[in-house]
Amino acid sequence: MEVYLIIIARTGLLYFLIIFIFRMMGKREIGELSILDLVVFIMIAELAVTAIEDPKAPLLNSVISMLFLLVIQYILAKLSLKSEKVRQLIDGKPTIIINRGKIDEKAMKSQRYNFDDLMTQLREKDVRSVSDVEFAILETSGKLNVFKKEEGKPMQPLELALIIDGEIQPGHLEKTGKTELWLRQELRRLGYPEVQHISFCSFSNGELYVDLSNV
């Protein structure tokens, strides 16, 4: 009987501890969890199961390990907010699979993403044919976002981030056909001489959108 009481007590304690940890990790949909989130979730689940299955094992060991995982996740999450390089290292970056109606096989290969995956996710978006797609972007969560063509309207270029967290994105600049010199000149003309003070800047329909950092 005593063993069962210990199991119940441990289960209740770990239940509230896990809720606390997940609340501290922030709010995300299950389908939008990063690799870091998934690793932490799996390890916490394993620690909790081990602590419940073996009533003789010191509970403090599991609690310390779970809290340490929370600290690691919290620190890396803070770093990823401040640094795009850390964010890309942990989460990767979105990949354009279909660009203006053309499938990018090289991008698919780099993500180990095949045509069966593409067609399956297109069907889930109620898209019957690749020819109906203007853009398809594979997000870091593995979700495919699809932008359908609009009949009677010319294809519009995809809005690309030229500056993120004060850092210019050379790859995106190249895709827009612009140069870093052009970007800096345009920003100065608009009254933004310091790139490092810009948290986000994108280019769409011939215009720049600029958002200054308030951190």
Coordinates of C-alpha atoms in Angstrom, one line a residue:
M1 CA 0.0 0.0 0.0
E2 CA 2.9 2.3 0.9
V3 CA 4.4 1.8 -2.6
Y4 CA 1.2 2.8 -4.3
L5 CA 0.9 6.0 -2.2
I6 CA 4.5 6.9 -3.1
I7 CA 3.7 6.3 -6.8
I8 CA 0.6 8.5 -6.6
A9 CA 2.5 11.3 -4.7
R10 CA 5.3 11.2 -7.3
T11 CA 2.9 11.3 -10.2
G12 CA 1.1 14.3 -8.8
L13 CA 4.3 16.2 -8.1
L14 CA 5.8 15.4 -11.5
Y15 CA 2.5 16.4 -13.2
F16 CA 2.6 19.9 -11.7
L17 CA 6.4 20.1 -12.3
I18 CA 6.0 19.3 -16.0
I19 CA 3.2 21.8 -16.4
F20 CA 5.4 24.4 -14.8
I21 CA 8.3 23.5 -17.2
F22 CA 6.1 23.6 -20.3
R23 CA 4.6 27.0 -19.2
M24 CA 8.2 28.4 -18.8
M25 CA 9.1 27.1 -22.3
G26 CA 6.4 29.3 -23.9
K27 CA 3.4 28.7 -26.0
R28 CA 3.7 26.8 -29.3
E29 CA 1.4 24.6 -31.2
I30 CA 2.5 20.9 -31.3
G31 CA 3.2 21.1 -35.1
E32 CA 5.4 24.2 -34.6
L33 CA 7.8 22.7 -32.0
S34 CA 11.5 23.1 -32.8
I35 CA 14.0 20.2 -32.6
L36 CA 15.2 21.7 -29.3
D37 CA 11.6 21.6 -27.9
L38 CA 11.1 18.0 -29.0
V39 CA 14.3 16.8 -27.5
V40 CA 13.5 18.5 -24.2
F41 CA 10.0 17.1 -24.2
I42 CA 11.2 13.5 -24.9
M43 CA 13.9 13.6 -22.2
I44 CA 11.5 15.1 -19.6
A45 CA 9.0 12.4 -20.4
E46 CA 11.6 9.7 -20.0
L47 CA 12.8 11.1 -16.7
A48 CA 9.2 11.3 -15.4
V49 CA 8.4 7.7 -16.4
T50 CA 11.6 6.4 -14.7
A51 CA 10.9 8.3 -11.5
I52 CA 7.3 6.9 -11.4
E53 CA 8.2 3.3 -12.3
D54 CA 10.9 3.0 -9.7
P55 CA 9.6 4.3 -6.4
K56 CA 13.0 3.4 -4.8
A57 CA 14.9 5.7 -7.0
P58 CA 15.7 9.2 -5.5
L59 CA 13.1 11.6 -6.8
L60 CA 15.4 14.5 -6.4
N61 CA 17.7 13.2 -9.1
S62 CA 14.8 13.3 -11.7
V63 CA 13.6 16.7 -10.5
I64 CA 17.1 18.2 -10.8
S65 CA 17.6 16.8 -14.3
M66 CA 14.2 18.1 -15.5
L67 CA 14.9 21.6 -14.1
F68 CA 18.4 21.5 -15.7
L69 CA 16.8 20.7 -19.1
L70 CA 14.5 23.7 -18.5
V71 CA 17.5 26.0 -17.9
I72 CA 19.3 24.8 -21.0
Q73 CA 16.1 25.3 -23.1
Y74 CA 15.5 28.7 -21.6
I75 CA 19.1 29.9 -22.2
L76 CA 19.1 28.7 -25.8
A77 CA 15.7 30.2 -26.5
K78 CA 16.9 33.6 -25.2
L79 CA 20.0 33.3 -27.4
S80 CA 18.0 32.4 -30.4
L81 CA 15.8 35.5 -29.9
K82 CA 18.9 37.7 -30.0
S83 CA 20.9 35.9 -32.7
E84 CA 19.7 34.6 -36.1
K85 CA 22.8 32.4 -36.3
V86 CA 21.9 30.6 -33.1
R87 CA 18.2 30.4 -34.3
Q88 CA 19.3 28.8 -37.6
L89 CA 21.6 26.4 -35.8
I90 CA 18.8 25.2 -33.6
D91 CA 15.7 25.5 -35.8
G92 CA 17.2 25.7 -39.3
K93 CA 15.5 28.0 -41.8
P94 CA 12.4 27.9 -44.1
T95 CA 13.1 26.6 -47.6
I96 CA 11.3 27.7 -50.8
I97 CA 10.2 24.5 -52.5
I98 CA 8.1 26.0 -55.3
N99 CA 9.2 29.5 -56.5
R100 CA 6.8 31.3 -58.9
G101 CA 5.3 28.0 -60.0
K102 CA 8.7 26.2 -60.5
I103 CA 9.8 23.3 -58.3
D104 CA 13.2 23.8 -56.8
E105 CA 14.7 20.2 -56.9
K106 CA 18.0 21.4 -55.3
A107 CA 16.1 22.8 -52.3
M108 CA 14.1 19.6 -52.0
K109 CA 17.3 17.5 -52.0
S110 CA 19.0 19.7 -49.4
Q111 CA 16.0 19.1 -47.1
R112 CA 15.7 15.3 -47.9
Y113 CA 12.2 16.2 -49.1
N114 CA 10.8 14.1 -51.9
F115 CA 8.0 14.4 -54.4
D116 CA 5.7 12.1 -52.5
D117 CA 6.1 14.4 -49.4
L118 CA 5.3 17.4 -51.6
M119 CA 2.2 15.9 -53.3
T120 CA 0.9 14.6 -49.9
Q121 CA 1.2 18.0 -48.3
L122 CA -0.3 19.8 -51.3
R123 CA -3.3 17.4 -51.2
E124 CA -3.7 18.3 -47.5
K125 CA -4.0 21.9 -48.6
D126 CA -6.7 21.0 -51.2
V127 CA -4.3 21.7 -54.0
R128 CA -4.9 19.3 -56.9
S129 CA -2.0 20.3 -59.2
V130 CA 1.5 21.8 -58.8
S131 CA 0.5 24.2 -61.6
D132 CA -1.9 25.9 -59.2
V133 CA 0.9 26.9 -56.8
E134 CA 2.7 30.2 -57.0
F135 CA 4.9 29.6 -53.9
A136 CA 5.3 26.7 -51.4
I137 CA 7.5 27.2 -48.4
L138 CA 8.7 24.3 -46.2
E139 CA 8.8 25.8 -42.7
T140 CA 11.3 24.7 -40.0
S141 CA 8.5 22.7 -38.3
G142 CA 8.1 20.6 -41.4
K143 CA 4.8 22.3 -42.3
L144 CA 4.3 23.3 -46.0
N145 CA 2.8 26.7 -46.5
V146 CA 1.2 27.1 -49.9
F147 CA 0.3 30.3 -51.8
K148 CA -2.0 29.6 -54.8
K149 CA -1.9 31.4 -58.1
E150 CA -4.6 34.1 -58.5
E151 CA -6.3 33.9 -61.9
G152 CA -6.0 37.0 -64.0
K153 CA -3.1 38.4 -61.9
P154 CA 0.6 38.3 -62.7
M155 CA 2.8 36.3 -60.3
Q156 CA 4.0 38.5 -57.4
P157 CA 7.5 38.1 -56.0
L158 CA 7.6 36.5 -52.5
E159 CA 8.3 39.0 -49.6
L160 CA 11.8 38.3 -48.4
A161 CA 13.5 39.4 -45.2
L162 CA 16.5 41.5 -46.1
I163 CA 17.5 42.3 -42.5
I164 CA 16.9 40.2 -39.4
D165 CA 18.0 41.2 -36.0
G166 CA 20.3 43.9 -37.5
E167 CA 22.0 41.5 -39.9
I168 CA 21.7 41.7 -43.7
Q169 CA 20.6 38.5 -45.5
P170 CA 22.8 38.2 -48.6
G171 CA 20.9 35.1 -49.9
H172 CA 17.6 37.0 -49.8
L173 CA 19.2 40.1 -51.4
E174 CA 20.4 37.9 -54.3
K175 CA 17.0 36.5 -54.8
T176 CA 15.5 39.9 -55.1
G177 CA 18.2 41.0 -57.6
K178 CA 19.4 43.7 -55.3
T179 CA 22.8 44.5 -53.7
E180 CA 23.9 45.4 -50.2
L181 CA 24.9 48.8 -51.5
W182 CA 21.4 49.4 -52.9
L183 CA 19.9 48.4 -49.6
R184 CA 22.0 50.7 -47.5
Q185 CA 21.4 53.6 -49.8
E186 CA 17.6 53.0 -49.7
L187 CA 17.7 52.7 -45.9
R188 CA 19.6 56.0 -45.6
R189 CA 17.1 57.7 -48.0
L190 CA 14.3 56.5 -45.7
G191 CA 16.1 57.8 -42.6
Y192 CA 17.6 54.5 -41.3
P193 CA 21.4 54.9 -41.5
E194 CA 22.2 52.2 -38.9
V195 CA 21.4 48.7 -40.0
Q196 CA 22.1 47.2 -36.6
H197 CA 19.2 49.2 -35.2
I198 CA 16.7 47.5 -37.5
S199 CA 15.1 44.3 -36.2
F200 CA 13.3 43.4 -39.4
C201 CA 13.3 44.7 -43.0
S202 CA 11.6 43.1 -46.0
F203 CA 11.1 44.0 -49.7
S204 CA 7.9 43.5 -51.5
N205 CA 6.2 45.1 -54.5
G206 CA 9.1 47.5 -54.9
E207 CA 8.9 48.8 -51.4
L208 CA 10.8 48.3 -48.2
Y209 CA 9.1 47.6 -44.9
V210 CA 11.3 48.5 -41.9
D211 CA 10.8 47.8 -38.2
L212 CA 13.2 49.2 -35.7
S213 CA 14.4 47.3 -32.7
N214 CA 12.7 48.3 -29.4
V215 CA 14.8 46.0 -27.2

